[in-house]
């Protein structure tokens, strides 16, 4: 925006117009110099002053005329910054009514109301125009410096407000664009999730058939007249079977997450003892534990309080956490502990494994996210186990917390409501 401001003078007295023209057409920074002189300080050197504003004055001698000029300024997209408005302008509208009508057209104009009479009290003005910081009063006969300073301050105030409105409009636009981008991202993420769910579903049927046949081949013996499967071929079919089962587990997990997200999974409740669940899970990992030379401590007490919750989901969470603890620990110790308060049961799985960097604490609970996302990472897995565990613990009325230190180990603690029905 350039430094020229439009000012409208509205007064029925032509000689007042001349006064304003003389005062305001002089350099506005003369006002600073005069003011400095008045209060006894030397004026700042010229080069420190901001760019000098100039004023373009328009003149109206009646209220209606002033209103028309303001209308025109809006139509020309060249609004007034400031109006000096006389209170009395017989025979037409008085200044206060004119201001009200002008603000209805352009609410941003700064107003200086000029009066020589006490017939319009400030209270009356406020009652008519409302409390506003865009209105100042100038008593006639007015002082030259006062007019100059008012013009200088009020035009820069108007400019700042104008720039602020621009910035706010830009911010609003940015906000709208961000909201649109967010929505688009959400939609594309939903499309991706739907796509994965559909593909997984489609893979399930042929995979079930493959597993059916590998099972048949591996578990049936050759009938009379048939050639028995060679050791080599049996080994190959065994590998097909193992890998097909891995794929089948992955598909089950993906379908499980999408079912949880779509809200199509409910909780059922039954009474069970967490100690027994943990024992069973550990037994399932026996081979791996021995192979990796791990020590596993189940510190849950056998006479511990029972839970009234969804046993399958509870088991899935614990199983995912223990599986991870085993996977990410070499030759160390895994400890499963518990505590409870009035409402919740807490179970923690602590390992002495590789640990997790702090900046990954949140992302590893997202679907398909891992600390090491590279294809060459040393651990297999799909990054879905913790996503399932998080969502399931929420369904059971609890949360999952993580404490970990790289190279030292990790502790995942999750809570469930002791009585899910309450
Ligand atoms: P997955 O184990 O199949 O990759 P998860 O969702 O179970 O998927 O875990 C996500 C990631 O979180 C893992 O890939 C690993 O980087 C990290 N993580 C989970 N548990 C542990 C643990 N006990 N120790 C170290 N890292 C872990």
XYZ file of C-alpha atoms and ligand atoms in Angstrom:
449
model
C 0.000 0.000 0.000
C 1.405 3.454 -0.887
C 1.603 6.250 1.629
C -1.197 8.451 0.370
C -4.353 8.512 2.449
C -7.761 9.795 1.496
C -9.312 12.188 3.995
C -12.817 13.586 3.764
C -13.670 16.959 5.288
C -17.363 17.430 6.002
C -18.298 20.926 7.180
C -20.887 23.489 6.089
C -18.408 26.331 6.524
C -16.108 26.864 3.432
C -13.469 28.714 5.449
C -13.009 25.621 7.682
C -12.274 23.612 4.537
C -9.555 26.080 3.662
C -8.068 25.718 7.133
C -7.959 21.913 6.861
C -6.406 22.137 3.394
C -3.655 24.423 4.640
C -2.938 22.352 7.709
C -3.017 18.924 6.104
C -1.359 19.738 2.825
C 1.785 20.761 4.686
C 4.150 17.895 5.427
C 2.541 15.906 8.238
C 5.960 15.546 9.938
C 6.004 19.263 10.494
C 3.581 18.313 13.240
C 6.270 16.215 14.906
C 8.743 19.054 14.693
C 6.246 21.556 16.051
C 5.200 19.194 18.822
C 8.808 18.530 19.796
C 9.455 22.212 19.934
C 6.339 22.709 22.040
C 7.375 20.127 24.623
C 11.021 21.196 24.528
C 12.839 18.297 22.875
C 14.813 18.402 19.697
C 13.130 16.704 16.755
C 14.699 13.462 15.545
C 16.977 13.614 12.529
C 15.081 13.399 9.224
C 16.594 10.075 8.103
C 15.071 8.229 11.117
C 11.569 9.212 10.128
C 9.312 6.778 8.345
C 8.136 7.551 4.826
C 6.082 10.721 4.973
C 2.413 10.118 4.311
C 0.508 12.475 2.061
C -3.166 13.275 2.174
C -5.686 13.512 -0.613
C -8.515 15.695 0.627
C -12.135 15.652 -0.538
C -14.707 18.185 0.573
C -18.384 17.822 1.448
C -20.541 20.669 2.699
C -23.553 18.608 3.709
C -24.049 15.189 5.315
C -25.744 13.680 2.248
C -22.888 14.849 0.054
C -20.347 13.197 2.403
C -22.320 9.942 2.280
C -22.319 9.976 -1.536
C -18.551 10.539 -1.604
C -18.010 7.574 0.736
C -20.262 5.403 -1.447
C -18.219 6.412 -4.479
C -14.926 5.681 -2.684
C -16.103 2.124 -2.013
C -17.239 1.710 -5.612
C -13.809 2.950 -6.769
C -12.111 0.593 -4.282
C -10.223 3.559 -2.925
C -11.669 4.031 0.571
C -11.230 6.983 2.912
C -8.977 6.476 5.893
C -10.311 9.407 7.897
C -13.231 11.846 8.043
C -13.241 15.173 9.883
C -16.937 15.627 10.529
C -18.621 18.810 11.731
C -21.485 18.225 14.190
C -23.750 20.930 12.829
C -24.328 21.203 9.123
C -27.681 22.971 8.631
C -29.997 22.554 6.849
C -29.239 18.830 6.262
C -28.251 15.817 8.354
C -26.214 16.520 11.455
C -22.680 15.091 11.801
C -23.603 12.292 14.193
C -26.335 10.910 11.912
C -23.998 11.271 8.937
C -21.310 9.250 10.735
C -23.837 6.491 11.509
C -24.819 6.338 7.810
C -21.171 6.405 6.651
C -20.193 3.536 8.964
C -23.075 1.519 7.574
C -21.326 1.869 4.185
C -17.710 1.629 5.316
C -17.240 0.485 8.933
C -13.460 0.921 8.869
C -13.200 4.695 8.491
C -11.628 6.610 11.391
C -13.809 9.544 12.476
C -13.010 12.835 14.102
C -16.096 14.675 15.212
C -15.614 18.459 15.401
C -17.815 20.566 17.589
C -17.922 24.020 19.000
C -21.096 23.510 20.958
C -22.049 21.547 23.965
C -25.477 20.750 22.458
C -24.391 17.200 21.541
C -22.959 15.684 24.671
C -20.399 12.895 24.379
C -22.904 10.600 26.109
C -25.447 11.355 23.399
C -22.874 10.692 20.681
C -21.969 7.358 22.256
C -25.629 6.468 22.724
C -26.170 7.082 19.015
C -22.938 5.578 17.623
C -21.984 3.034 20.260
C -18.684 2.689 22.084
C -15.914 2.576 19.528
C -12.212 3.300 19.249
C -12.700 4.735 15.762
C -14.152 7.997 16.982
C -12.335 11.035 18.400
C -13.540 14.456 19.349
C -11.959 17.748 18.264
C -13.148 20.918 19.923
C -13.417 24.066 17.840
C -11.542 26.317 17.489
C -9.050 23.568 16.835
C -5.343 23.625 17.259
C -3.137 23.133 14.164
C -0.824 20.583 15.772
C -3.772 18.704 17.180
C -5.260 18.309 13.685
C -1.934 17.270 12.172
C -1.226 14.724 14.919
C -4.733 13.329 14.678
C -4.414 12.932 10.922
C -1.006 11.279 11.283
C -2.024 8.878 14.089
C -5.433 8.009 12.743
C -4.322 7.362 9.179
C -1.550 5.069 10.408
C -4.022 3.361 12.744
C -6.353 2.890 9.769
C -3.481 1.501 7.703
C -2.477 -0.951 10.437
C -6.074 -2.120 10.797
C -6.254 -2.460 7.012
C -3.071 -4.556 6.936
C -4.307 -6.646 9.875
C -7.516 -7.411 8.048
C -5.428 -8.527 5.074
C -3.303 -10.768 7.277
C -6.346 -12.211 9.003
C -7.953 -12.897 5.612
C -4.732 -14.650 4.507
C -4.717 -16.672 7.729
C -8.355 -17.632 7.239
C -7.523 -18.691 3.692
C -4.545 -20.740 4.917
C -6.748 -22.294 7.573
C -9.376 -23.189 4.975
C -6.729 -24.671 2.664
C -5.254 -26.648 5.572
C -8.683 -27.992 6.514
C -9.250 -29.008 2.881
C -5.834 -30.674 2.705
C -6.522 -32.448 5.989
C -9.858 -33.704 4.683
C -8.255 -34.850 1.421
C -5.521 -36.649 3.376
C -8.137 -38.310 5.575
C -10.122 -39.374 2.534
C -7.066 -40.752 0.778
C -6.014 -42.572 3.945
C -9.536 -44.031 4.147
C -9.363 -45.098 0.484
C -5.999 -46.735 1.188
C -7.388 -48.540 4.236
C -10.432 -49.715 2.263
C -8.187 -50.870 -0.568
C -5.948 -52.844 1.785
C -9.000 -54.378 3.468
C -10.528 -55.411 0.122
C -7.274 -56.923 -1.168
C -6.733 -58.751 2.104
C -10.239 -60.109 1.942
C -9.717 -61.283 -1.641
C -6.430 -62.968 -0.691
C -8.060 -64.864 2.142
C -9.993 -67.349 0.008
C -7.157 -68.576 -2.275
C -4.841 -68.677 0.732
C -7.275 -70.842 2.660
C -7.316 -73.197 -0.351
C -3.475 -73.275 -0.464
C -3.321 -74.067 3.246
C -5.962 -76.765 2.810
C -3.877 -78.453 0.122
C -0.521 -78.148 1.929
C -2.205 -79.660 4.960
C -3.580 -82.476 2.826
C -0.236 -83.210 1.179
C 1.719 -83.047 4.425
C -0.682 -85.124 6.493
C -1.779 -87.835 4.135
C 0.264 -90.890 3.372
C 0.544 -92.421 -0.066
C -2.213 -94.861 -0.898
C -1.549 -98.120 -2.699
C -0.301 -97.470 -6.223
C 0.638 -93.811 -5.493
C 4.204 -92.548 -5.385
C 5.178 -91.298 -1.904
C 6.342 -87.676 -1.593
C 10.138 -87.438 -1.610
C 11.835 -85.894 1.431
C 12.872 -82.961 -0.719
C 9.359 -82.300 -1.963
C 7.927 -82.711 1.529
C 10.411 -80.115 2.698
C 9.352 -77.750 -0.096
C 5.653 -78.172 0.674
C 6.493 -77.616 4.336
C 8.060 -74.269 3.457
C 5.052 -73.322 1.341
C 2.876 -74.178 4.323
C 4.932 -72.105 6.797
C 4.997 -69.035 4.550
C 1.346 -69.341 3.622
C 0.509 -69.408 7.332
C 2.574 -66.234 7.903
C 0.699 -64.565 5.072
C -2.580 -65.787 6.506
C -1.708 -64.306 9.944
C -0.834 -60.985 8.324
C -4.124 -60.903 6.437
C -6.013 -61.727 9.630
C -4.266 -58.816 11.396
C -5.008 -56.350 8.585
C -8.655 -57.378 8.512
C -8.781 -57.141 12.302
C -7.500 -53.527 12.302
C -9.933 -52.483 9.607
C -12.784 -54.134 11.515
C -11.788 -52.336 14.719
C -11.542 -49.021 12.847
C -14.918 -49.428 11.224
C -16.406 -50.123 14.664
C -17.734 -53.486 13.593
C -16.079 -55.339 16.461
C -17.715 -55.552 19.847
C -16.451 -56.686 23.192
C -17.756 -59.746 24.935
C -17.038 -60.368 28.590
C -16.122 -63.406 30.602
C -14.407 -64.029 33.902
C -10.765 -65.084 33.585
C -7.457 -65.022 35.471
C -4.667 -62.957 33.818
C -2.002 -65.256 35.323
C -3.373 -68.243 33.387
C -3.575 -66.262 30.147
C 0.051 -65.194 30.440
C 1.179 -68.735 31.259
C -0.544 -70.046 28.159
C 1.013 -67.358 25.932
C 4.509 -67.999 27.282
C 4.075 -71.722 26.675
C 3.245 -70.933 23.027
C 6.589 -69.147 22.641
C 8.593 -71.903 24.366
C 10.644 -72.921 21.324
C 11.636 -69.381 20.464
C 12.551 -68.566 24.056
C 14.843 -71.556 24.255
C 16.322 -70.895 20.800
C 17.201 -67.299 21.691
C 18.445 -68.218 25.161
C 16.017 -65.841 26.863
C 14.825 -65.897 30.450
C 11.169 -65.117 30.888
C 9.620 -64.311 34.270
C 5.898 -64.387 34.802
C 5.465 -62.366 37.994
C 1.685 -62.461 37.882
C 0.272 -64.201 40.941
C -1.842 -67.272 40.479
C -4.297 -66.204 43.191
C -4.611 -62.769 41.662
C -7.970 -61.083 41.165
C -9.914 -62.193 38.180
C -10.962 -59.886 35.378
C -14.374 -59.541 33.832
C -13.330 -58.471 30.377
C -12.861 -59.631 26.785
C -10.421 -62.504 27.196
C -9.573 -62.884 23.499
C -8.658 -59.206 23.150
C -6.698 -59.249 26.417
C -4.817 -62.295 25.164
C -4.117 -60.647 21.781
C -2.602 -57.562 23.449
C -0.378 -59.541 25.835
C 0.630 -61.902 23.067
C 1.637 -59.055 20.722
C 3.704 -57.400 23.456
C 5.458 -60.619 24.479
C 6.112 -61.520 20.816
C 7.788 -58.145 20.324
C 9.784 -58.442 23.525
C 11.103 -61.815 22.302
C 11.755 -60.537 18.781
C 13.714 -57.463 19.874
C 15.745 -59.073 22.696
C 18.831 -61.214 22.203
C 20.042 -63.266 25.092
C 18.310 -61.250 27.798
C 15.374 -61.232 30.173
C 11.666 -60.604 29.738
C 9.576 -59.881 32.781
C 5.810 -59.713 32.936
C 4.430 -57.863 35.910
C 1.074 -56.579 37.084
C -0.635 -54.298 39.561
C -4.144 -53.087 39.998
C -6.139 -50.247 41.478
C -9.840 -49.948 42.211
C -10.939 -49.761 38.610
C -8.087 -50.977 36.413
C -5.684 -53.873 36.026
C -2.207 -52.978 34.714
C 0.131 -55.427 33.053
C 3.635 -54.598 31.946
C 6.007 -56.433 29.623
C 9.615 -55.459 30.264
C 12.520 -56.567 28.121
C 16.272 -55.958 28.058
C 16.349 -55.695 24.280
C 17.351 -53.078 21.732
C 15.078 -50.324 23.087
C 13.195 -47.629 21.172
C 14.298 -44.035 20.453
C 12.080 -41.435 22.169
C 11.080 -39.762 18.897
C 9.522 -43.044 17.725
C 7.375 -43.613 20.830
C 4.200 -42.385 19.140
C 4.606 -43.507 15.561
C 5.152 -47.181 16.348
C 1.519 -47.360 17.480
C 0.390 -46.324 13.994
C -0.412 -48.966 11.395
C 2.535 -50.296 9.357
C 5.065 -48.113 11.214
C 8.333 -49.409 12.601
C 11.407 -47.854 14.169
C 13.420 -48.991 11.164
C 11.287 -48.605 8.039
C 14.052 -49.766 5.661
C 13.683 -52.934 3.617
C 17.033 -54.095 4.946
C 16.019 -54.018 8.615
C 17.123 -56.982 10.583
C 13.692 -57.904 11.991
C 10.683 -59.228 10.204
C 7.210 -57.935 10.929
C 4.625 -55.663 9.418
C 4.182 -52.935 12.006
C 0.637 -53.847 12.833
C 0.867 -55.586 16.222
C 1.068 -52.428 18.340
C -1.693 -50.741 16.314
C -3.939 -53.662 17.231
C -2.781 -53.644 20.860
C -3.454 -49.908 21.226
C -6.920 -50.057 19.719
C -7.848 -53.142 21.726
C -6.672 -51.731 25.056
C -8.828 -48.670 24.334
C -11.773 -50.969 23.662
C -11.126 -52.597 27.033
C -11.270 -49.198 28.748
C -7.537 -48.692 29.139
C -4.404 -47.242 27.568
C -0.897 -48.361 26.592
C 2.197 -46.593 27.849
C 5.776 -47.027 26.763
C 9.022 -46.440 28.562
C 12.218 -47.310 26.772
C 15.868 -46.536 26.444
C 17.895 -47.375 23.375
C 20.254 -50.267 23.961
C 18.787 -50.957 27.426
C 15.269 -52.228 26.858
C 11.614 -51.368 26.808
C 8.583 -51.577 29.061
C 5.110 -51.571 27.571
C 2.358 -51.172 30.165
C -1.286 -51.469 29.317
C -4.374 -51.181 31.427
C -7.834 -52.674 31.142
C -10.952 -52.086 33.173
C -11.302 -54.776 35.805
C -14.960 -54.997 35.136
C -15.759 -54.019 31.555
C -19.498 -53.995 32.126
C -19.313 -51.185 34.669
P 6.173 -55.404 14.054
O 6.769 -55.941 15.302
O 5.434 -56.423 13.264
O 7.115 -54.608 13.226
P 4.562 -53.798 15.865
O 3.440 -52.888 15.581
O 4.336 -54.870 16.860
O 5.013 -54.381 14.473
O 5.777 -52.912 16.360
C 6.116 -51.769 15.621
C 7.584 -51.448 15.817
O 7.823 -51.003 17.150
C 8.521 -52.590 15.622
O 8.801 -52.816 14.267
C 9.737 -52.107 16.379
O 10.460 -51.194 15.595
C 9.123 -51.367 17.561
N 8.987 -52.223 18.762
C 7.871 -52.793 19.239
N 8.118 -53.471 20.373
C 9.444 -53.341 20.609
C 10.314 -53.818 21.655
N 9.880 -54.560 22.673
N 11.612 -53.449 21.565
C 12.076 -52.684 20.556
N 11.301 -52.217 19.548
C 10.005 -52.533 19.586
